[in-house]
Coordinates of N, CA and C in Angstrom, one line a residue:
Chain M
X1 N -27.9 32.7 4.2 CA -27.5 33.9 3.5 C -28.7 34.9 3.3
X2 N -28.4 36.3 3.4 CA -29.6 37.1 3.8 C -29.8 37.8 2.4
X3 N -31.1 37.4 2.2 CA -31.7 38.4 0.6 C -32.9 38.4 0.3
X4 N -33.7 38.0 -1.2 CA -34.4 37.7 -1.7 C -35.0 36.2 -1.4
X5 N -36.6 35.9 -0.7 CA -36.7 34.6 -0.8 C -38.1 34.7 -1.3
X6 N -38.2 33.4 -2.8 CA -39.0 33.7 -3.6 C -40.2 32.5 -3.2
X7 N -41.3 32.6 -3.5 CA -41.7 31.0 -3.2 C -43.2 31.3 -3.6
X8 N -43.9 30.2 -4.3 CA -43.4 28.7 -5.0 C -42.2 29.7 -5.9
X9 N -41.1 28.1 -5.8 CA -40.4 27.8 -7.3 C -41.0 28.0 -8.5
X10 N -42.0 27.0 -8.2 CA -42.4 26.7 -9.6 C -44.2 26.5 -9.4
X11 N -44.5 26.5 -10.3 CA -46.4 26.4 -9.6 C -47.1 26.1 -11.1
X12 N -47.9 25.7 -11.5 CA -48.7 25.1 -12.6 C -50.4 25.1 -12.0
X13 N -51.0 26.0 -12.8 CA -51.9 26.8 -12.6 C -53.6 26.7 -13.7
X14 N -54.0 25.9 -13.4 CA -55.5 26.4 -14.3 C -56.1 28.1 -14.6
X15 N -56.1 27.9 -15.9 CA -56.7 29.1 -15.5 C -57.8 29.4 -15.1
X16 N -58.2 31.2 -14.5 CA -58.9 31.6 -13.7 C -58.9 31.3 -12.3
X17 N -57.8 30.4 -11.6 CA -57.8 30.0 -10.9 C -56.9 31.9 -9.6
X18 N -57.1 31.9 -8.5 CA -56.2 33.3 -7.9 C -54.9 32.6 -7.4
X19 N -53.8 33.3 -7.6 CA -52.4 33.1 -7.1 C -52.0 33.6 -6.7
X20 N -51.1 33.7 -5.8 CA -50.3 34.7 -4.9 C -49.0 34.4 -4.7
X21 N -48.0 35.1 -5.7 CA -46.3 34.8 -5.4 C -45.6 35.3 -4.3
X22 N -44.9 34.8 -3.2 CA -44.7 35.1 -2.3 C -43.1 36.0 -2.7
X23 N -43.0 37.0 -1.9 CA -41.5 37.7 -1.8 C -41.0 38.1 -0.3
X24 N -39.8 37.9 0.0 CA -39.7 38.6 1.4 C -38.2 38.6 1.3
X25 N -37.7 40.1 1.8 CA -36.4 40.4 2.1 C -35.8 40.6 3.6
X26 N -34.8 40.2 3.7 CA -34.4 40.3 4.8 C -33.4 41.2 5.3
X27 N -33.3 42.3 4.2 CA -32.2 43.5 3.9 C -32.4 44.3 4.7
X28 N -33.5 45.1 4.5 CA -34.4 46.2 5.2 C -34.5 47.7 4.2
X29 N -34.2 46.5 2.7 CA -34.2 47.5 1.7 C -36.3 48.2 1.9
X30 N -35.7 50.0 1.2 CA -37.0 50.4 1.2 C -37.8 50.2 -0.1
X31 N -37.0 49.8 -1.2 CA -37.8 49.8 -2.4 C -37.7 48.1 -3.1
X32 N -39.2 47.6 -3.3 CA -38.9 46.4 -4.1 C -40.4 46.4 -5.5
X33 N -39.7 45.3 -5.8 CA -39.9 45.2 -7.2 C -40.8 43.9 -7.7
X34 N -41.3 43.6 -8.8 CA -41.7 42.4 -9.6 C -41.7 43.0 -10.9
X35 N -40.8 41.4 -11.3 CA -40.8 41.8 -12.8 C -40.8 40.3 -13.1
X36 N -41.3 40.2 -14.6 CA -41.7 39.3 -15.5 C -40.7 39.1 -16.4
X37 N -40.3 37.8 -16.4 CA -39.5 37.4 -17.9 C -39.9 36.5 -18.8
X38 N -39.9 36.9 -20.1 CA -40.3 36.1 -20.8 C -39.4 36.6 -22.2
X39 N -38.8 34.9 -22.5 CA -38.5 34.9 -23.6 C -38.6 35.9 -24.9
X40 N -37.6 36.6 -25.3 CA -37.6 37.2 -26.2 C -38.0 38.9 -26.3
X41 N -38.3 38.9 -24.5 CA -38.8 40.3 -24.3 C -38.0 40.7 -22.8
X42 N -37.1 40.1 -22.4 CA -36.7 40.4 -21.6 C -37.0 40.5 -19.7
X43 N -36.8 41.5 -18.8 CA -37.4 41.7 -17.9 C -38.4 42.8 -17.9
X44 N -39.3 42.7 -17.6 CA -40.5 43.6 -17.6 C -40.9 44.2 -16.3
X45 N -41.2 45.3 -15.8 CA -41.8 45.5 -14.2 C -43.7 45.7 -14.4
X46 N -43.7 45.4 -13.5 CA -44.9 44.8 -12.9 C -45.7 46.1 -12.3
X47 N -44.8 46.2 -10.7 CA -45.4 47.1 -9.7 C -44.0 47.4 -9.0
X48 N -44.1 48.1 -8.1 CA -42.6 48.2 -7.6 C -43.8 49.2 -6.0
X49 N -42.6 49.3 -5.4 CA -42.8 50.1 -3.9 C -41.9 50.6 -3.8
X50 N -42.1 51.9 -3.1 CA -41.0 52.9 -2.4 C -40.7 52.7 -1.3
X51 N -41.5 52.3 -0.5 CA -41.8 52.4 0.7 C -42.8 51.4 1.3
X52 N -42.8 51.0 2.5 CA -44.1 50.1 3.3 C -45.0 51.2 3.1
X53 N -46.3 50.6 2.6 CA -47.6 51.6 2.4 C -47.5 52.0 1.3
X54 N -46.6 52.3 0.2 CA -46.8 52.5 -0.9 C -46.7 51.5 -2.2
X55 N -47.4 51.5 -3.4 CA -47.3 50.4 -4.2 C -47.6 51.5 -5.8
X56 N -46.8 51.3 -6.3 CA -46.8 52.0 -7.9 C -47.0 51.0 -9.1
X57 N -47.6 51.5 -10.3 CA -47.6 50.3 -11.3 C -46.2 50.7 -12.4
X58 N -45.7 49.8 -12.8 CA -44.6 49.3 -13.4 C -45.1 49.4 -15.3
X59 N -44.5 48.4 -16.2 CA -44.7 48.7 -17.1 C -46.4 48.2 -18.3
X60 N -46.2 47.1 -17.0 CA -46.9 45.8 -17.7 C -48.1 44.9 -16.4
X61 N -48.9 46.1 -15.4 CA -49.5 45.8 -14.2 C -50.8 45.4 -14.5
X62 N -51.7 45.4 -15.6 CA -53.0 44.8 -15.6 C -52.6 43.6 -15.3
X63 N -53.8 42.5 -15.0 CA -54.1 41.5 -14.5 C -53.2 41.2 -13.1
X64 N -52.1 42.0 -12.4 CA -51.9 41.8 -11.4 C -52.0 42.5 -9.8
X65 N -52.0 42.4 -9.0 CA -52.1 43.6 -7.7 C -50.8 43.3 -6.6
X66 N -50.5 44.1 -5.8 CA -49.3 44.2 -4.6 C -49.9 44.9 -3.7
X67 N -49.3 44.2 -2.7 CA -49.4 45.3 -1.7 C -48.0 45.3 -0.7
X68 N -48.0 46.1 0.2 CA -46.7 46.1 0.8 C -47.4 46.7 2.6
X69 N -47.5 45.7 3.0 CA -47.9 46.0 4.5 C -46.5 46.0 5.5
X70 N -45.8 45.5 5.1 CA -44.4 45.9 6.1 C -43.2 46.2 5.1
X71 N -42.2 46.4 5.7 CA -41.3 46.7 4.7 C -40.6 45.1 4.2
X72 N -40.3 44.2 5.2 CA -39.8 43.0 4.4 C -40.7 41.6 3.0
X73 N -42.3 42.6 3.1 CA -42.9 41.5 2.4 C -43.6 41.7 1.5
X74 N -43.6 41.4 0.0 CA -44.4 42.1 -1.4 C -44.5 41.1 -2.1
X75 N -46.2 40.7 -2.0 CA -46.6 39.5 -2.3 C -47.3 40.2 -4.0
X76 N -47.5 39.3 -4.7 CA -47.9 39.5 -5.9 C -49.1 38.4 -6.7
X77 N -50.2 39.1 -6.5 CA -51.5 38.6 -6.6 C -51.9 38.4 -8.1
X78 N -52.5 37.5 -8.3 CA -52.7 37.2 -9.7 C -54.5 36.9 -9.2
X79 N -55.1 37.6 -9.9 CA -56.8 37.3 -8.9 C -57.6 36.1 -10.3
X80 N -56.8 36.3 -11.3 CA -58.0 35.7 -12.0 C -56.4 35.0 -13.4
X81 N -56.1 34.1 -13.3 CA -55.1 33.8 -14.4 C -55.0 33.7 -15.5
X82 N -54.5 34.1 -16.4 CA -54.2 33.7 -17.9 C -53.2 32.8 -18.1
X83 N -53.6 32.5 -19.3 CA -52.6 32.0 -20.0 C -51.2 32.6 -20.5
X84 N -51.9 33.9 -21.0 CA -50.5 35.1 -20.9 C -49.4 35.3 -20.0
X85 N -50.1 35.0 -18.5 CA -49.6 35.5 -17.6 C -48.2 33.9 -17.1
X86 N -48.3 33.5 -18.0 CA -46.9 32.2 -18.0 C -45.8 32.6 -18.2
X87 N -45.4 33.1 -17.2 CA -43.8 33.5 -17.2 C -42.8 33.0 -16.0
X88 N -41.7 33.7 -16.0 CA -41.0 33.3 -14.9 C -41.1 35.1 -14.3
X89 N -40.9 35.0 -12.7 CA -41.4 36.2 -12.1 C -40.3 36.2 -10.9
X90 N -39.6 37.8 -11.2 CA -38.6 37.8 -10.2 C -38.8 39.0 -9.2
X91 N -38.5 38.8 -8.6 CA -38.9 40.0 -7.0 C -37.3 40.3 -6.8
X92 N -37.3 41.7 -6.7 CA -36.1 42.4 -6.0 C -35.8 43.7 -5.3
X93 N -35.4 44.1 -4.7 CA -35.2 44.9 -3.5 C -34.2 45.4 -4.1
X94 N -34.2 47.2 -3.4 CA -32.7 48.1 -3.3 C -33.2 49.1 -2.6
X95 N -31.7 49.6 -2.0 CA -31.7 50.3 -1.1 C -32.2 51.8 -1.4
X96 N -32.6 52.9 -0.4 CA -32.6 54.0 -0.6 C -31.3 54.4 -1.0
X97 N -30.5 54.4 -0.2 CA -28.9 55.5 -0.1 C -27.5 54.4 -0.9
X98 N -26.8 54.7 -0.9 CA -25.6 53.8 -1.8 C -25.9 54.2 -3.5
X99 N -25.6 53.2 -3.4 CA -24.8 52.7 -5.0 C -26.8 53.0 -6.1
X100 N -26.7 53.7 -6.9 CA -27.9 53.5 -8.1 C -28.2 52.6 -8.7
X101 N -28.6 52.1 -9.3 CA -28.9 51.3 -10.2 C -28.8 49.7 -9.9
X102 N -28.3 49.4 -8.8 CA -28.4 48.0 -8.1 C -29.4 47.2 -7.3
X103 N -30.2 46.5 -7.8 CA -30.9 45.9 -7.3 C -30.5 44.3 -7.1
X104 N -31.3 44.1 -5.9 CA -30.8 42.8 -5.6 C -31.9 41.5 -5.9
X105 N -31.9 40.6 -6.8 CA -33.1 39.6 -7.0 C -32.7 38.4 -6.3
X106 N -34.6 37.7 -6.4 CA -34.4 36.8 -5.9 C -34.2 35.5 -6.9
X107 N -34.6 34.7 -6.8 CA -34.0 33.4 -7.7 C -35.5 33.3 -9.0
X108 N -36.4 33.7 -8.9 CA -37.7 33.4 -9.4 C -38.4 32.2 -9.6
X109 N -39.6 32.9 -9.6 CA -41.2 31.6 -9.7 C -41.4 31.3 -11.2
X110 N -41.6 30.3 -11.4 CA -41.7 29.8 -12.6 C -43.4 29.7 -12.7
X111 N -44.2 30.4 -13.6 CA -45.9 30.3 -13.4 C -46.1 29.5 -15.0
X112 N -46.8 29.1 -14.6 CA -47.2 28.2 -15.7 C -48.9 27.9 -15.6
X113 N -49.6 28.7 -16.4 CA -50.9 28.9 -17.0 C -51.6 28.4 -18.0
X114 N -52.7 27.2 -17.7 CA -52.8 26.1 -18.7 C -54.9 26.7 -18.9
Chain B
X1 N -35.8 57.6 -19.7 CA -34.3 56.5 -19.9 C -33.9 56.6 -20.9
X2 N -32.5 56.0 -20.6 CA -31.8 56.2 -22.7 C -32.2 54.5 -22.8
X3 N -32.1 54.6 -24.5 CA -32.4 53.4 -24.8 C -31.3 52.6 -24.7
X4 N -30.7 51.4 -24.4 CA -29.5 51.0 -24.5 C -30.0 50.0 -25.9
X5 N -28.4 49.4 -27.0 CA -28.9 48.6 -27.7 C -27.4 47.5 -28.0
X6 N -27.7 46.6 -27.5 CA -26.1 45.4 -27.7 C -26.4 44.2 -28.4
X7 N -25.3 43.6 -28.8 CA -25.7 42.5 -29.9 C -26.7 41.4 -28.9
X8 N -27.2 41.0 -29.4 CA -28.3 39.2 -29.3 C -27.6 38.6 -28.6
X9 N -26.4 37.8 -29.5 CA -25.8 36.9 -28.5 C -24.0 37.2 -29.1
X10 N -23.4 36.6 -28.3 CA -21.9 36.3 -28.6 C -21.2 35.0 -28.0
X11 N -20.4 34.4 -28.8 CA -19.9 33.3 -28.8 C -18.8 33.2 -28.6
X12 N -18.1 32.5 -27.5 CA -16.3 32.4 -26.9 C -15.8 30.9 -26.7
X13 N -14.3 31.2 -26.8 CA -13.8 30.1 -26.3 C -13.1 30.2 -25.0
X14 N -12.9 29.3 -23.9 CA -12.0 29.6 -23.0 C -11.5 30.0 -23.0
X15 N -10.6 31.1 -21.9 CA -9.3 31.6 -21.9 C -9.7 32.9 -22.6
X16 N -10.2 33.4 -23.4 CA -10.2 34.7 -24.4 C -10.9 35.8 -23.3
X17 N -10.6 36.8 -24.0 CA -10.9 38.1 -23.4 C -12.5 38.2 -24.6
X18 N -13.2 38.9 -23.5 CA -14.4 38.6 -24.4 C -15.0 40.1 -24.0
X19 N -15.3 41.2 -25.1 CA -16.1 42.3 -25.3 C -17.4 42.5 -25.9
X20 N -17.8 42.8 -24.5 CA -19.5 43.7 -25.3 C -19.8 44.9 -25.2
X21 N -19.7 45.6 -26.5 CA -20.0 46.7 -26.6 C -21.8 47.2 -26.5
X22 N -22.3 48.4 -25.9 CA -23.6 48.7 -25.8 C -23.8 50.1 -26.1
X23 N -25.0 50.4 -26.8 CA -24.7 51.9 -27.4 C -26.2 52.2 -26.6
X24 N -25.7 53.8 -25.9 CA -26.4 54.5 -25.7 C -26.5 55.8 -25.9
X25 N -27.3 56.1 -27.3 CA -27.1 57.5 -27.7 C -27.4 58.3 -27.1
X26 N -28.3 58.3 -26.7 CA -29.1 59.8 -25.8 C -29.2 59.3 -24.2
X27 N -27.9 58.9 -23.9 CA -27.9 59.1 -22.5 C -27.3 60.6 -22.0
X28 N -28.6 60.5 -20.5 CA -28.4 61.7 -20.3 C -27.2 62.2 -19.2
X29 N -27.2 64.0 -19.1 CA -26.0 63.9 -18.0 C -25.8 62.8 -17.2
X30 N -27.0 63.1 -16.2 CA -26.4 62.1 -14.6 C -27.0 60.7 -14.9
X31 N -27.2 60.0 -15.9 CA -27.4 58.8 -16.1 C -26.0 58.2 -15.7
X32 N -25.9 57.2 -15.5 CA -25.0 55.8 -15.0 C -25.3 54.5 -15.8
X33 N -24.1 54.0 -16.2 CA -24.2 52.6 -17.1 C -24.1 51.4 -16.4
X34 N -25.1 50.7 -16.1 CA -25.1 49.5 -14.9 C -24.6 48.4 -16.2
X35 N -24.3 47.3 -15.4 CA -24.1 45.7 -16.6 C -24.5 45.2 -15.3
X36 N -25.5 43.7 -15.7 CA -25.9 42.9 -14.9 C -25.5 41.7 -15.5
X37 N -25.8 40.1 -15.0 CA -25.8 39.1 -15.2 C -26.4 38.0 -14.9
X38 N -26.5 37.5 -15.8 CA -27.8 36.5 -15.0 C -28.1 34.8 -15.9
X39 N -27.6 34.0 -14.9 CA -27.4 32.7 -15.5 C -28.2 32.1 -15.3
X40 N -28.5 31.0 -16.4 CA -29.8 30.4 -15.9 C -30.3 29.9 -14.7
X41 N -31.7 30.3 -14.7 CA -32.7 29.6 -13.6 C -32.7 30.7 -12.3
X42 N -31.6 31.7 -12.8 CA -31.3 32.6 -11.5 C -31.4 34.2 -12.0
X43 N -32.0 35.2 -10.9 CA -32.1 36.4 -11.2 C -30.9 36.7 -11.7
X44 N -30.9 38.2 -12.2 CA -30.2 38.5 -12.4 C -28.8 39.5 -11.4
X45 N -28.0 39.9 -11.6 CA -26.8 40.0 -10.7 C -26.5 41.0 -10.9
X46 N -26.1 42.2 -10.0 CA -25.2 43.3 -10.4 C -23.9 43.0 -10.5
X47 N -22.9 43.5 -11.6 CA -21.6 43.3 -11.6 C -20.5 44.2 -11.6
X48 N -21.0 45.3 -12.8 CA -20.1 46.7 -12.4 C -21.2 48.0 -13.1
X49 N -20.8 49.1 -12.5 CA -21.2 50.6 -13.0 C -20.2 51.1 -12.9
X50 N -20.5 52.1 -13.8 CA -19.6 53.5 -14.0 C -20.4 54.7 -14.6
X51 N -19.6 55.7 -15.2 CA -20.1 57.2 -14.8 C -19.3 57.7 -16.6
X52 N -17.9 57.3 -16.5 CA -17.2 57.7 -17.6 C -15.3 57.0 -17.5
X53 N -14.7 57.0 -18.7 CA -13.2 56.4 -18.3 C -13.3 55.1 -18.0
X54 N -13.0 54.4 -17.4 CA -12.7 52.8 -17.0 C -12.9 52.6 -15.2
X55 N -13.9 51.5 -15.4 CA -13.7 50.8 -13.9 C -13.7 49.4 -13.8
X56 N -12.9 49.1 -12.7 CA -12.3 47.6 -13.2 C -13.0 47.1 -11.4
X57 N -12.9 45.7 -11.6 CA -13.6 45.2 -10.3 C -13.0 43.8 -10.5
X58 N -13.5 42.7 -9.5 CA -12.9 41.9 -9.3 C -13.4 40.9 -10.9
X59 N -14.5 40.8 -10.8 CA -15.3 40.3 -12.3 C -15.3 40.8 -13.7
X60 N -15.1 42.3 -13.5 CA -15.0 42.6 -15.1 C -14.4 43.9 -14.9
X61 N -14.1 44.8 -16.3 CA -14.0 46.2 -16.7 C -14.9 46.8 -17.1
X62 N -15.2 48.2 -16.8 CA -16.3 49.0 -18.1 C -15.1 50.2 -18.5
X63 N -15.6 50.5 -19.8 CA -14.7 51.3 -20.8 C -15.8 52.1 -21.3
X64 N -15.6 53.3 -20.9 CA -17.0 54.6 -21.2 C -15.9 55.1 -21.8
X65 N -16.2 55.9 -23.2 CA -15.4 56.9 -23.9 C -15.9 58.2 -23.3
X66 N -15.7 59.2 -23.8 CA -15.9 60.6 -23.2 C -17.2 61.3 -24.0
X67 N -17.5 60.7 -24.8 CA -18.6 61.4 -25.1 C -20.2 59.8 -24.6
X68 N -19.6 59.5 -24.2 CA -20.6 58.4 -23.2 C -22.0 57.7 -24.0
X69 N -21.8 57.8 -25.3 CA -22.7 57.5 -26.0 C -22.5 55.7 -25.9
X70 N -21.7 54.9 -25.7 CA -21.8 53.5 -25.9 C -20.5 53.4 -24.4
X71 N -21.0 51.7 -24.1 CA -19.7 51.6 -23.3 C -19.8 50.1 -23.5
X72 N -18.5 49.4 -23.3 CA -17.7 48.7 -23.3 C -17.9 47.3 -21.9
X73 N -18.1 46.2 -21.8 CA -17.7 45.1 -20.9 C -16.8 44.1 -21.1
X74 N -15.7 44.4 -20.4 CA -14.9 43.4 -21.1 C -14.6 42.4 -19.5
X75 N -14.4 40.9 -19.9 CA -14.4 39.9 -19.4 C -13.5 39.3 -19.8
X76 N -12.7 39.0 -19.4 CA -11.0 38.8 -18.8 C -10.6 37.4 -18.9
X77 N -10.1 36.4 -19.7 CA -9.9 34.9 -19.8 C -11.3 34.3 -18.8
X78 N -12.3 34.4 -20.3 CA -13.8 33.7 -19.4 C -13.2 32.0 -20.0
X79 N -14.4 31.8 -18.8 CA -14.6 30.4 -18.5 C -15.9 29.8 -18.6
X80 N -15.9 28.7 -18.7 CA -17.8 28.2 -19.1 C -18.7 28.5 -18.0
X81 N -18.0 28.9 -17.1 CA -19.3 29.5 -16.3 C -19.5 31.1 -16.4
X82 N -18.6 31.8 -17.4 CA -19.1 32.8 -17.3 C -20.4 32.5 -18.7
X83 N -20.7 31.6 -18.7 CA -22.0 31.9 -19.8 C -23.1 32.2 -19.3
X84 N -23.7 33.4 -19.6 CA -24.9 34.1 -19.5 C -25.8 34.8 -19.9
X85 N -26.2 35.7 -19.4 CA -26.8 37.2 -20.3 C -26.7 38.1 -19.7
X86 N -26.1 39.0 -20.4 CA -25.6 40.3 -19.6 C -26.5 41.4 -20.6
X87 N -27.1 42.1 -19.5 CA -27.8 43.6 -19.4 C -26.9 44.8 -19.6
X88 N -26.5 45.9 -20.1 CA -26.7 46.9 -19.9 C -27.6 47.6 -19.8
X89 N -27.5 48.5 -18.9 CA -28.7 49.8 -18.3 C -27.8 51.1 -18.4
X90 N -28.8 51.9 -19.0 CA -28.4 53.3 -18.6 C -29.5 53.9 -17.8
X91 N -28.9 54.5 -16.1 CA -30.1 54.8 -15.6 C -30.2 56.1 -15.2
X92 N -30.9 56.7 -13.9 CA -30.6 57.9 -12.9 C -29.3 57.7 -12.1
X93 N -28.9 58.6 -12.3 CA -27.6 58.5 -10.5 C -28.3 58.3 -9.9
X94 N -29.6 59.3 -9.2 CA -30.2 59.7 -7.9 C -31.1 58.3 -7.6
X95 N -31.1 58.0 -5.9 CA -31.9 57.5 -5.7 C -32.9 57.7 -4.5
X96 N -32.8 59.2 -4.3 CA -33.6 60.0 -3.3 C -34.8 59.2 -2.9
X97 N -35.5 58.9 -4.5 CA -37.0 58.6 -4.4 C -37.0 56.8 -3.4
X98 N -35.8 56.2 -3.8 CA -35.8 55.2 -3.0 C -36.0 53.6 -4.6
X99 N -37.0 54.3 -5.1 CA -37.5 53.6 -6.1 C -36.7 53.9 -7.5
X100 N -36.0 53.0 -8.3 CA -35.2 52.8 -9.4 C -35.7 52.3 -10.6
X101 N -35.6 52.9 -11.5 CA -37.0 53.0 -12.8 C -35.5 52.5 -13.9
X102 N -35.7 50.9 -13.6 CA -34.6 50.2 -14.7 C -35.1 49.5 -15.7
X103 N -34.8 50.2 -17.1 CA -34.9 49.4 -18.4 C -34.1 47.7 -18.5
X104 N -34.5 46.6 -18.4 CA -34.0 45.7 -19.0 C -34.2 45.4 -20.4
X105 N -33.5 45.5 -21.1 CA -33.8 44.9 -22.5 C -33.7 43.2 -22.6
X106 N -33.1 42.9 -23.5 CA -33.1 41.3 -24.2 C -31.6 40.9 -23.6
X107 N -30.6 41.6 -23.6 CA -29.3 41.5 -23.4 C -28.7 40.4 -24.2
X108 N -27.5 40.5 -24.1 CA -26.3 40.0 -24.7 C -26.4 38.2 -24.2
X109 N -27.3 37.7 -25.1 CA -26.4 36.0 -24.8 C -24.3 35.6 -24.8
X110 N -24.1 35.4 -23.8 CA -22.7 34.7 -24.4 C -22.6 33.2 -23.7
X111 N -22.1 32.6 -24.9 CA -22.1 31.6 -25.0 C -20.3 31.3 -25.2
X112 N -20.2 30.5 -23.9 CA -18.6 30.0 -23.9 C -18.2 28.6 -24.0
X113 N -17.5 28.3 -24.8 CA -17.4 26.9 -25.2 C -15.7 26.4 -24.7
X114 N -15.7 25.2 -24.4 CA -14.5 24.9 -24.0 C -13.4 25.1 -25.5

């Protein structure tokens, strides 16, 4: 089935250690996303992209970086880890044209920062 | 963005018709009221939007009154798998820019019990 494919699941992390959460869509949507959940505060964004070549910051982007070298793939870099940074992390895509406000996610990475 | 604000959680039994109400005072003209969903371990889901009046879909209703300040999700003889957490957003129509600037809050726990 064609969408969001998130990877690692799950990952367990020392800190200061670099990470890199993988995303890749197979839509050919132009805009995607990372966002952070965490209990009690909901979904958070990260960074997001308009476009291949472009990368914007979201609400909550210190300690992390993106890049978007093609349109199917927006990887999410953690260069140095916290503890803080223990959440579950979800990547999602939407299209230019259609429907507003719909985005499509993927299943999310579970990070875990010791 | 308008701010959206809906109860914590809500509690059902089978079979019942189950409403969540979400208030958005200062939503603007061309804003649109998204509801998402999202069950454990898994992103979250688009389910229905609307504009104003009632839209019904195969999964739920939305009930926008005319002065658009709060709207309505109503869920139709749930069952224990509809237990989740449901989002309201109030967002842009436009998606020219490609990129979709969406508030998630804490959303609505519902919890359905046999």
């Amino acid at each position: 089935i064609a969408g969001i494919t998130q990877a690692p699941t799950s990952q367990i992390l020392a800190a200061g250690r670099r990470m890199t959460l993988r995303c890749t869509q197979d839509m050919r949507h132009n805009a995607m996303y990372w966002y952070r959940q965490d209990l009690g505060l909901g979904l958070r964004l990260i960074h997001y992209s308009n476009t291949a070549g472009t990368t914007g910051k979201g609400e909550v982007p210190d300690g992390y970086s993106v890049s978007r070298a093609n349109t199917d793939d927006f990887p999410l870099t953690l260069a140095s880890a916290v503890p803080s940074q223990t959440s579950v992390y979800f990547c999602a895509s939407s299209r230019t044209s259609g429907r507003s406000g719909e985005l499509f996610f993927g299943e999310g990475s579970r990070l875990t920062v010791l | 963005l308008a701010k959206t604000t809906q109860p914590i959680s809500m509690d059902s039994y089978e079979g019942q018709e189950v409403n969540i109400t979400c208030s958005h005072n200062n939503i603007a003209t061309n804003d649109y009221i998204t509801w998402y969903q999202q069950f454990p371990s898994q992103g979250p889901r688009f389910i229905i939007q609307g504009y104003k009046t009632k839209v019904t879909n195969e999964v739920a209703s939305l009930f926008i009154p005319a002065d658009r300040k709060s709207s309505t999700l109503s869920l139709p003889r749930v069952s224990l798998s509809d237990t989740a957490v449901y989002y309201c957003l109030a967002h842009q129509g436009s998606v020219n820019t490609g990129f979709q600037k969406l508030v998630f809050g804490t959303g609505t726990r519902l919890l359905v019990s046999p």
